[in-house]
Amino acid sequence: MARQIKSPDIEKNNFKTPYFSILGVLFIVILFTALWRPLNLDRTVYVPLTPQVEITVNNNSHSLADDGRVEMVNGKTATVAESSDVPEDEIVKDELDDIVDDKDNSVQYTIVRGDTLHDILIRYNVNRNDIYQLTTKFKQLANLRIGQQISWTTDDNHNLQTFSWTISSNNIRIYEKSGDKFVESSETAEVVPQDIVIKGDIKTNFVADARKSGLTSNEIGIITRALQWRLDFRRLQVGDKFSVVLTREMHGKTLSNSQLLGVRVKNGTKDYYAILADDGKYYDINGSSLSQSFFRYPLAKKARVSSGFNPRRLHPVTGQIAPHNGVDFAVSRGTPVLSVGNGEVVIAKYSGSAGNYIAIRHGRQYMTTYMHLDKILVKPGQQVKQGDKIGLSGNTGRSTGPHLHFELHINNKPVNPLTASLPISEGLTGKSKKAFLAKVKSVGSQLNF
Ligand SMILES: [Zn+2]
């Protein structure tokens, strides 16, 4: 027994020296690797001599100079696509999009419940620094009231040029950019509001015929947004009709503001109405909401968020800014993925780094995307309802583990789906419904053909 205990001790002593030298070598190897890795990382970050890296640096400094307004990556910035979930396809746009996008750089907007100036301007992609300048210098802009109109113009780089706030028809505040600051002035001249009824027939398509009838791009945009959940304007056919009641305010000969009081569109035998209520929103003639609601999550159960929405995410390896335009949910492979709202599937295919990828269009302003799916269960062009199972989550494309990458775009700009303000589909009740139905009578009677 004693011998047996002793012998391992002796053995240990015998092996002490080689054992330690092995340890020593191991230690040096580990030390070397530990020192070597950061050196390697430093190199990829700091050697800006290859053209590819130089392009990356330029792109990023450009994004930062724009004060964080990181655009939805469109596949041209290859360096970003390397490190984030960016599909290679772009959604095909049509003429209505251009109007909804306000390509002519001037927007009129009616304040609705829950709006803040900051959020509205962010939604329309206005330069953040301009928003900051305007809202911090003029605190009174926090007092926007429901139903009031604001309008603004931007240059092609989204820089705010002028902003106007119609407090009442003869009290308009104007904020004009001079240098990089805004200067306030006010117009108190009498403005004459005119009630106008415009009618038209569909001869080619709604946008062209509405323009011909005298409606402005902005007014057409308001009509298509108001009815976006009920009517697909692309389906209107020759012989269909529309009728619009507006109040336009004229400053001399120029149109300063217009308010759409009601619209009726006849599609075949069906009539679609949108009538403005006192809360600044549009309802159908029964006071029911024209918007539809969204789920916050495209999943049946709440799941852990493994990576949040972050337009300035730093890539862990390259140290470069690689916007994360969506939210990652940690879900195991095969988890059912649900459409967050009613809509039309516009993309359903395998697409490079996005893997199996679905894009759904909801109305005209909203789009959601679902990436890295294991299986796609829908086809392009298919109509889906809120809660429909559209796919199974997976780990396809450039993905380091099973998860669902989910994006929400409002007016073609990615926003945080967990915090974005989404339309609420609540109808009118009580007193506000009574007041609304009285309006329906007076406005509706003018909406004949
Ligand atoms: Zn992601």
XYZ file of C-alpha atoms and ligand atoms in Angstrom:
450
model
C 0.000 0.000 0.000
C 2.696 2.437 1.115
C 4.750 1.595 -1.939
C 1.845 2.058 -4.217
C 1.184 5.477 -2.759
C 4.831 6.432 -3.005
C 5.394 5.355 -6.558
C 3.095 7.944 -8.215
C 4.886 10.626 -6.174
C 8.190 9.476 -7.512
C 6.747 9.371 -10.980
C 5.504 12.929 -10.604
C 8.921 14.114 -9.507
C 10.493 12.342 -12.450
C 8.153 14.008 -14.870
C 8.297 17.419 -13.273
C 10.853 18.930 -15.611
C 9.405 17.836 -18.976
C 5.891 18.605 -17.699
C 6.843 22.157 -16.906
C 8.669 22.660 -20.167
C 5.552 21.539 -22.040
C 3.541 23.978 -19.949
C 6.095 26.657 -20.725
C 5.870 26.060 -24.461
C 2.088 26.036 -24.257
C 2.165 29.288 -22.308
C 4.383 30.924 -24.925
C 2.110 29.661 -27.714
C -0.990 31.012 -25.920
C 0.755 34.309 -25.206
C 1.798 34.541 -28.838
C -1.743 33.904 -30.111
C -3.158 36.378 -27.644
C -0.731 39.045 -28.847
C -1.055 38.061 -32.474
C -4.871 38.390 -32.721
C -5.195 42.013 -31.707
C -2.328 42.781 -34.063
C -4.302 41.190 -36.835
C -7.426 43.120 -35.913
C -5.467 46.338 -35.808
C -4.288 45.666 -39.273
C -7.727 45.158 -40.755
C -8.903 48.341 -39.127
C -5.947 50.618 -39.603
C -4.409 49.799 -42.945
C -6.550 51.971 -45.199
C -4.448 51.494 -48.274
C -6.570 49.025 -50.177
C -9.290 50.784 -52.140
C -12.024 48.668 -50.535
C -11.216 49.844 -47.032
C -10.895 53.406 -48.172
C -14.382 53.300 -49.650
C -15.716 52.005 -46.350
C -14.148 54.849 -44.420
C -15.546 57.424 -46.807
C -19.010 55.956 -46.643
C -19.025 55.967 -42.897
C -17.755 59.476 -42.461
C -20.405 60.547 -44.944
C -23.125 58.854 -42.901
C -21.845 60.537 -39.766
C -21.635 63.936 -41.408
C -25.302 63.530 -42.203
C -25.796 63.316 -38.474
C -26.652 59.697 -38.263
C -29.176 59.638 -41.023
C -28.148 56.244 -42.257
C -30.020 55.357 -45.379
C -31.542 51.976 -46.037
C -28.693 50.100 -47.619
C -29.489 49.515 -51.238
C -26.912 46.898 -52.030
C -24.410 49.292 -53.581
C -22.372 49.598 -50.387
C -20.783 46.201 -50.583
C -18.806 46.636 -47.376
C -21.961 47.024 -45.319
C -23.605 44.065 -46.993
C -20.699 41.966 -45.813
C -21.627 42.353 -42.217
C -25.355 42.831 -41.980
C -28.539 41.216 -43.164
C -29.137 43.101 -46.386
C -31.140 41.535 -49.168
C -29.842 41.961 -52.673
C -33.205 42.862 -54.190
C -34.842 46.199 -54.172
C -38.592 46.456 -53.974
C -39.987 47.640 -57.277
C -41.680 50.978 -56.928
C -44.513 52.524 -58.894
C -45.814 56.005 -59.533
C -47.880 56.087 -56.350
C -44.733 55.494 -54.321
C -43.141 58.566 -55.774
C -46.058 60.599 -54.540
C -46.089 58.983 -51.138
C -42.322 59.570 -51.004
C -42.831 63.218 -51.815
C -40.195 63.408 -54.447
C -40.926 67.067 -55.078
C -39.488 67.808 -51.636
C -42.485 69.637 -50.266
C -44.802 68.062 -47.758
C -48.056 69.159 -46.173
C -49.097 67.349 -43.074
C -52.118 67.503 -40.789
C -51.420 66.903 -37.103
C -53.137 63.855 -35.627
C -53.387 62.627 -32.052
C -50.063 61.507 -30.599
C -47.907 63.380 -33.102
C -44.782 65.231 -32.111
C -42.953 67.429 -34.576
C -39.742 65.515 -33.994
C -41.335 62.168 -34.871
C -43.134 63.496 -37.940
C -39.974 64.977 -39.415
C -37.946 61.863 -38.622
C -40.575 59.780 -40.415
C -40.185 61.955 -43.496
C -36.427 61.594 -43.421
C -35.637 65.231 -42.620
C -32.029 65.900 -41.596
C -31.795 65.272 -37.847
C -29.599 68.246 -37.187
C -32.208 70.541 -38.759
C -34.920 68.941 -36.629
C -32.785 69.522 -33.561
C -32.085 73.165 -34.482
C -35.748 73.876 -35.137
C -37.291 72.158 -32.135
C -34.777 73.357 -29.548
C -34.764 76.963 -30.703
C -38.538 77.333 -31.060
C -40.105 75.680 -28.036
C -43.551 76.861 -29.135
C -43.449 74.168 -31.807
C -44.240 71.690 -29.043
C -47.765 73.177 -29.018
C -48.972 71.781 -32.323
C -52.689 71.023 -32.150
C -54.649 68.202 -33.713
C -55.986 69.257 -37.109
C -53.439 72.036 -37.619
C -51.406 71.938 -40.778
C -47.679 72.097 -41.099
C -45.705 72.076 -44.298
C -42.073 72.071 -45.170
C -39.636 71.916 -48.027
C -36.310 70.123 -48.193
C -33.480 70.054 -50.673
C -32.403 66.833 -52.385
C -30.227 65.937 -49.387
C -33.165 66.116 -46.957
C -31.980 69.411 -45.479
C -34.883 71.480 -44.229
C -35.305 74.748 -46.136
C -38.561 76.236 -44.870
C -41.084 75.096 -42.337
C -44.496 76.622 -41.840
C -47.083 76.148 -39.149
C -50.663 77.237 -39.728
C -52.039 78.104 -36.299
C -55.205 79.478 -37.833
C -56.145 80.603 -41.303
C -54.790 84.098 -40.690
C -51.911 83.242 -38.403
C -49.076 81.386 -40.069
C -45.590 81.050 -38.616
C -42.764 80.567 -41.040
C -39.303 79.268 -40.165
C -36.736 79.849 -42.812
C -33.219 78.560 -42.847
C -30.509 81.129 -43.008
C -26.996 79.742 -42.731
C -27.467 76.750 -40.461
C -30.045 78.426 -38.236
C -33.747 79.082 -38.582
C -35.394 82.475 -38.488
C -39.023 82.883 -37.521
C -41.473 85.210 -39.194
C -45.237 85.329 -39.212
C -47.873 86.039 -41.791
C -51.084 87.498 -40.539
C -52.450 88.577 -43.887
C -56.024 87.553 -44.469
C -56.129 84.215 -46.126
C -59.248 83.267 -47.964
C -60.260 79.661 -47.603
C -62.124 78.236 -50.567
C -64.194 75.095 -50.551
C -63.681 73.162 -53.738
C -65.215 70.038 -55.183
C -63.151 68.168 -57.761
C -64.495 65.284 -59.809
C -62.891 63.010 -62.317
C -63.106 59.790 -64.306
C -60.456 57.146 -64.616
C -59.174 57.230 -68.179
C -55.596 56.011 -67.724
C -54.656 55.616 -64.045
C -55.637 57.355 -60.832
C -52.512 59.488 -60.440
C -52.574 60.829 -63.993
C -56.321 61.447 -63.992
C -56.281 63.051 -60.547
C -53.509 65.402 -61.684
C -55.467 66.279 -64.800
C -58.508 67.098 -62.683
C -56.461 69.700 -60.781
C -55.377 67.863 -57.628
C -51.812 68.504 -56.431
C -49.312 65.726 -55.741
C -49.715 66.400 -52.074
C -53.499 66.063 -52.228
C -53.217 62.842 -54.241
C -50.808 61.547 -51.609
C -53.310 62.303 -48.836
C -56.080 60.466 -50.721
C -53.997 57.356 -51.409
C -52.761 57.261 -47.806
C -56.251 57.724 -46.362
C -57.677 54.822 -48.373
C -54.549 52.664 -48.485
C -56.017 49.817 -46.418
C -59.297 49.629 -48.282
C -58.433 50.166 -51.917
C -55.541 49.282 -54.179
C -55.513 52.280 -56.511
C -53.693 50.275 -59.165
C -56.865 48.196 -59.583
C -58.992 51.174 -60.684
C -60.238 50.766 -64.237
C -61.502 52.899 -67.060
C -64.959 54.140 -66.101
C -64.281 54.277 -62.357
C -64.808 57.693 -60.763
C -63.594 59.876 -57.947
C -64.933 62.926 -56.183
C -63.067 65.110 -53.672
C -64.062 67.932 -51.293
C -61.246 70.241 -50.231
C -60.649 73.496 -48.445
C -57.836 75.384 -50.086
C -56.283 78.473 -48.588
C -54.886 80.948 -51.049
C -52.204 83.527 -50.372
C -52.778 85.773 -53.319
C -52.466 83.332 -56.173
C -50.389 80.726 -54.396
C -51.844 77.769 -52.603
C -50.608 77.836 -49.024
C -52.584 75.032 -47.494
C -55.170 72.540 -48.458
C -57.238 70.251 -46.368
C -58.947 67.204 -47.775
C -62.380 67.060 -46.164
C -63.615 63.973 -47.911
C -63.118 61.680 -50.858
C -65.230 59.065 -52.605
C -63.828 56.601 -55.089
C -66.096 54.389 -57.140
C -64.458 51.124 -58.165
C -66.889 49.059 -60.218
C -70.015 48.830 -58.097
C -68.210 49.576 -54.822
C -67.830 52.971 -53.171
C -64.941 53.850 -50.904
C -65.143 56.880 -48.651
C -62.674 58.719 -46.444
C -64.073 61.610 -44.405
C -61.974 63.836 -42.154
C -62.917 63.857 -38.450
C -62.048 66.418 -35.778
C -59.114 64.296 -34.617
C -57.352 64.865 -37.960
C -57.871 61.266 -39.106
C -60.000 59.817 -41.858
C -62.846 57.376 -41.293
C -65.387 55.652 -43.496
C -68.966 56.970 -43.569
C -69.879 54.852 -40.531
C -67.072 56.283 -38.402
C -65.037 53.071 -38.618
C -61.281 53.339 -38.801
C -59.631 53.236 -42.188
C -56.338 52.019 -40.810
C -55.426 48.543 -39.794
C -53.474 47.413 -36.809
C -50.125 45.636 -36.697
C -48.633 43.027 -34.422
C -45.420 44.196 -32.763
C -43.872 40.767 -33.238
C -44.087 38.384 -36.172
C -44.200 35.504 -33.689
C -46.933 33.743 -31.735
C -44.941 34.081 -28.510
C -42.633 36.782 -27.249
C -39.010 35.870 -27.902
C -35.684 37.166 -26.645
C -34.258 40.025 -28.713
C -30.680 39.018 -29.483
C -29.850 42.191 -31.398
C -31.893 45.380 -31.435
C -32.505 48.015 -34.068
C -29.397 50.149 -34.349
C -28.638 52.441 -37.294
C -25.128 53.019 -35.942
C -24.140 49.535 -34.932
C -20.403 48.998 -34.909
C -19.463 45.723 -36.421
C -17.726 43.644 -33.722
C -14.855 42.580 -35.985
C -14.289 45.350 -38.503
C -15.146 48.234 -36.186
C -17.042 49.794 -39.080
C -20.556 51.144 -38.888
C -22.963 48.532 -40.208
C -26.536 49.593 -39.561
C -28.780 46.942 -38.094
C -32.041 47.873 -39.757
C -34.189 45.405 -37.894
C -34.576 43.360 -34.761
C -33.190 39.853 -34.275
C -35.328 37.421 -32.335
C -33.584 34.382 -30.905
C -35.901 31.584 -31.976
C -35.063 27.991 -32.753
C -35.197 26.685 -36.309
C -38.717 25.904 -37.498
C -40.550 28.500 -35.389
C -43.652 29.742 -37.290
C -43.248 33.290 -38.602
C -46.453 35.324 -38.860
C -47.319 38.316 -41.014
C -47.709 41.311 -38.684
C -50.502 42.751 -40.820
C -52.674 42.354 -43.901
C -50.741 42.858 -47.074
C -49.286 41.620 -50.306
C -46.146 39.515 -50.591
C -43.734 41.408 -52.830
C -40.637 39.244 -52.385
C -40.352 35.591 -51.385
C -37.052 34.033 -52.422
C -33.514 33.140 -51.467
C -31.446 36.310 -51.537
C -27.748 36.200 -50.639
C -26.933 37.364 -47.146
C -30.621 37.610 -46.206
C -31.102 33.908 -46.894
C -34.693 32.868 -47.457
C -36.373 36.200 -47.375
C -39.933 37.597 -47.483
C -41.044 41.205 -47.949
C -44.675 42.159 -47.387
C -46.272 45.426 -48.321
C -49.019 46.712 -46.045
C -51.023 49.512 -47.597
C -48.832 52.085 -49.281
C -46.605 53.302 -46.496
C -45.633 50.178 -44.620
C -43.429 47.248 -45.462
C -42.103 44.411 -43.346
C -39.301 41.961 -44.103
C -38.457 38.576 -42.605
C -35.019 37.050 -43.121
C -32.875 33.918 -42.626
C -35.968 31.705 -42.894
C -35.674 27.950 -43.058
C -38.796 27.710 -45.220
C -40.879 30.171 -47.216
C -44.604 29.354 -47.251
C -45.893 32.177 -49.476
C -45.437 33.349 -53.072
C -44.879 36.802 -54.553
C -48.201 38.482 -55.340
C -50.045 36.525 -52.655
C -52.409 38.414 -50.329
C -51.844 37.624 -46.664
C -53.845 38.391 -43.554
C -52.534 39.465 -40.196
C -51.364 36.375 -38.306
C -50.966 34.166 -41.398
C -48.074 31.728 -41.186
C -45.718 32.895 -43.930
C -42.592 30.885 -43.143
C -40.487 28.991 -40.650
C -37.520 30.669 -38.984
C -34.052 29.369 -39.682
C -30.401 30.113 -40.161
C -30.035 30.690 -43.917
C -27.885 33.345 -45.592
C -25.262 35.244 -43.638
C -26.349 34.205 -40.181
C -24.317 32.861 -37.293
C -27.128 31.015 -35.545
C -30.853 30.386 -35.795
C -32.731 33.686 -35.503
C -35.377 35.771 -37.185
C -34.351 39.168 -38.538
C -37.440 41.387 -38.805
C -37.663 44.879 -40.313
C -40.375 47.505 -40.498
C -40.159 50.257 -43.102
C -42.351 53.341 -43.025
C -42.225 55.442 -46.186
C -39.330 53.289 -47.389
C -37.207 54.013 -44.337
C -36.328 51.353 -41.753
C -37.601 52.159 -38.256
C -37.461 50.355 -34.937
C -40.392 47.924 -35.098
C -40.536 47.640 -31.328
C -41.074 51.354 -30.723
C -42.408 52.840 -33.982
C -45.819 54.439 -33.768
C -48.158 52.197 -35.709
C -51.652 52.952 -36.939
C -54.373 52.127 -34.461
C -57.617 50.873 -35.919
C -60.075 52.395 -33.496
C -63.426 53.650 -34.680
C -65.192 56.722 -33.375
C -67.649 56.449 -30.486
C -69.953 58.680 -28.444
C -69.856 62.430 -28.984
C -67.056 62.374 -31.538
C -69.028 59.860 -33.603
C -72.132 62.084 -33.503
C -70.114 65.096 -34.643
C -68.533 62.986 -37.347
C -71.825 61.674 -38.712
C -73.050 65.267 -39.035
C -69.950 65.965 -41.129
C -70.603 62.908 -43.248
C -73.996 64.380 -44.105
C -72.668 67.739 -45.263
C -69.472 66.527 -46.956
C -70.952 63.298 -48.258
C -73.770 65.079 -50.050
C -71.184 66.941 -52.133
C -69.440 63.721 -53.088
C -71.866 62.748 -55.836
C -71.011 62.022 -59.415
Zn -30.413 41.001 -37.844
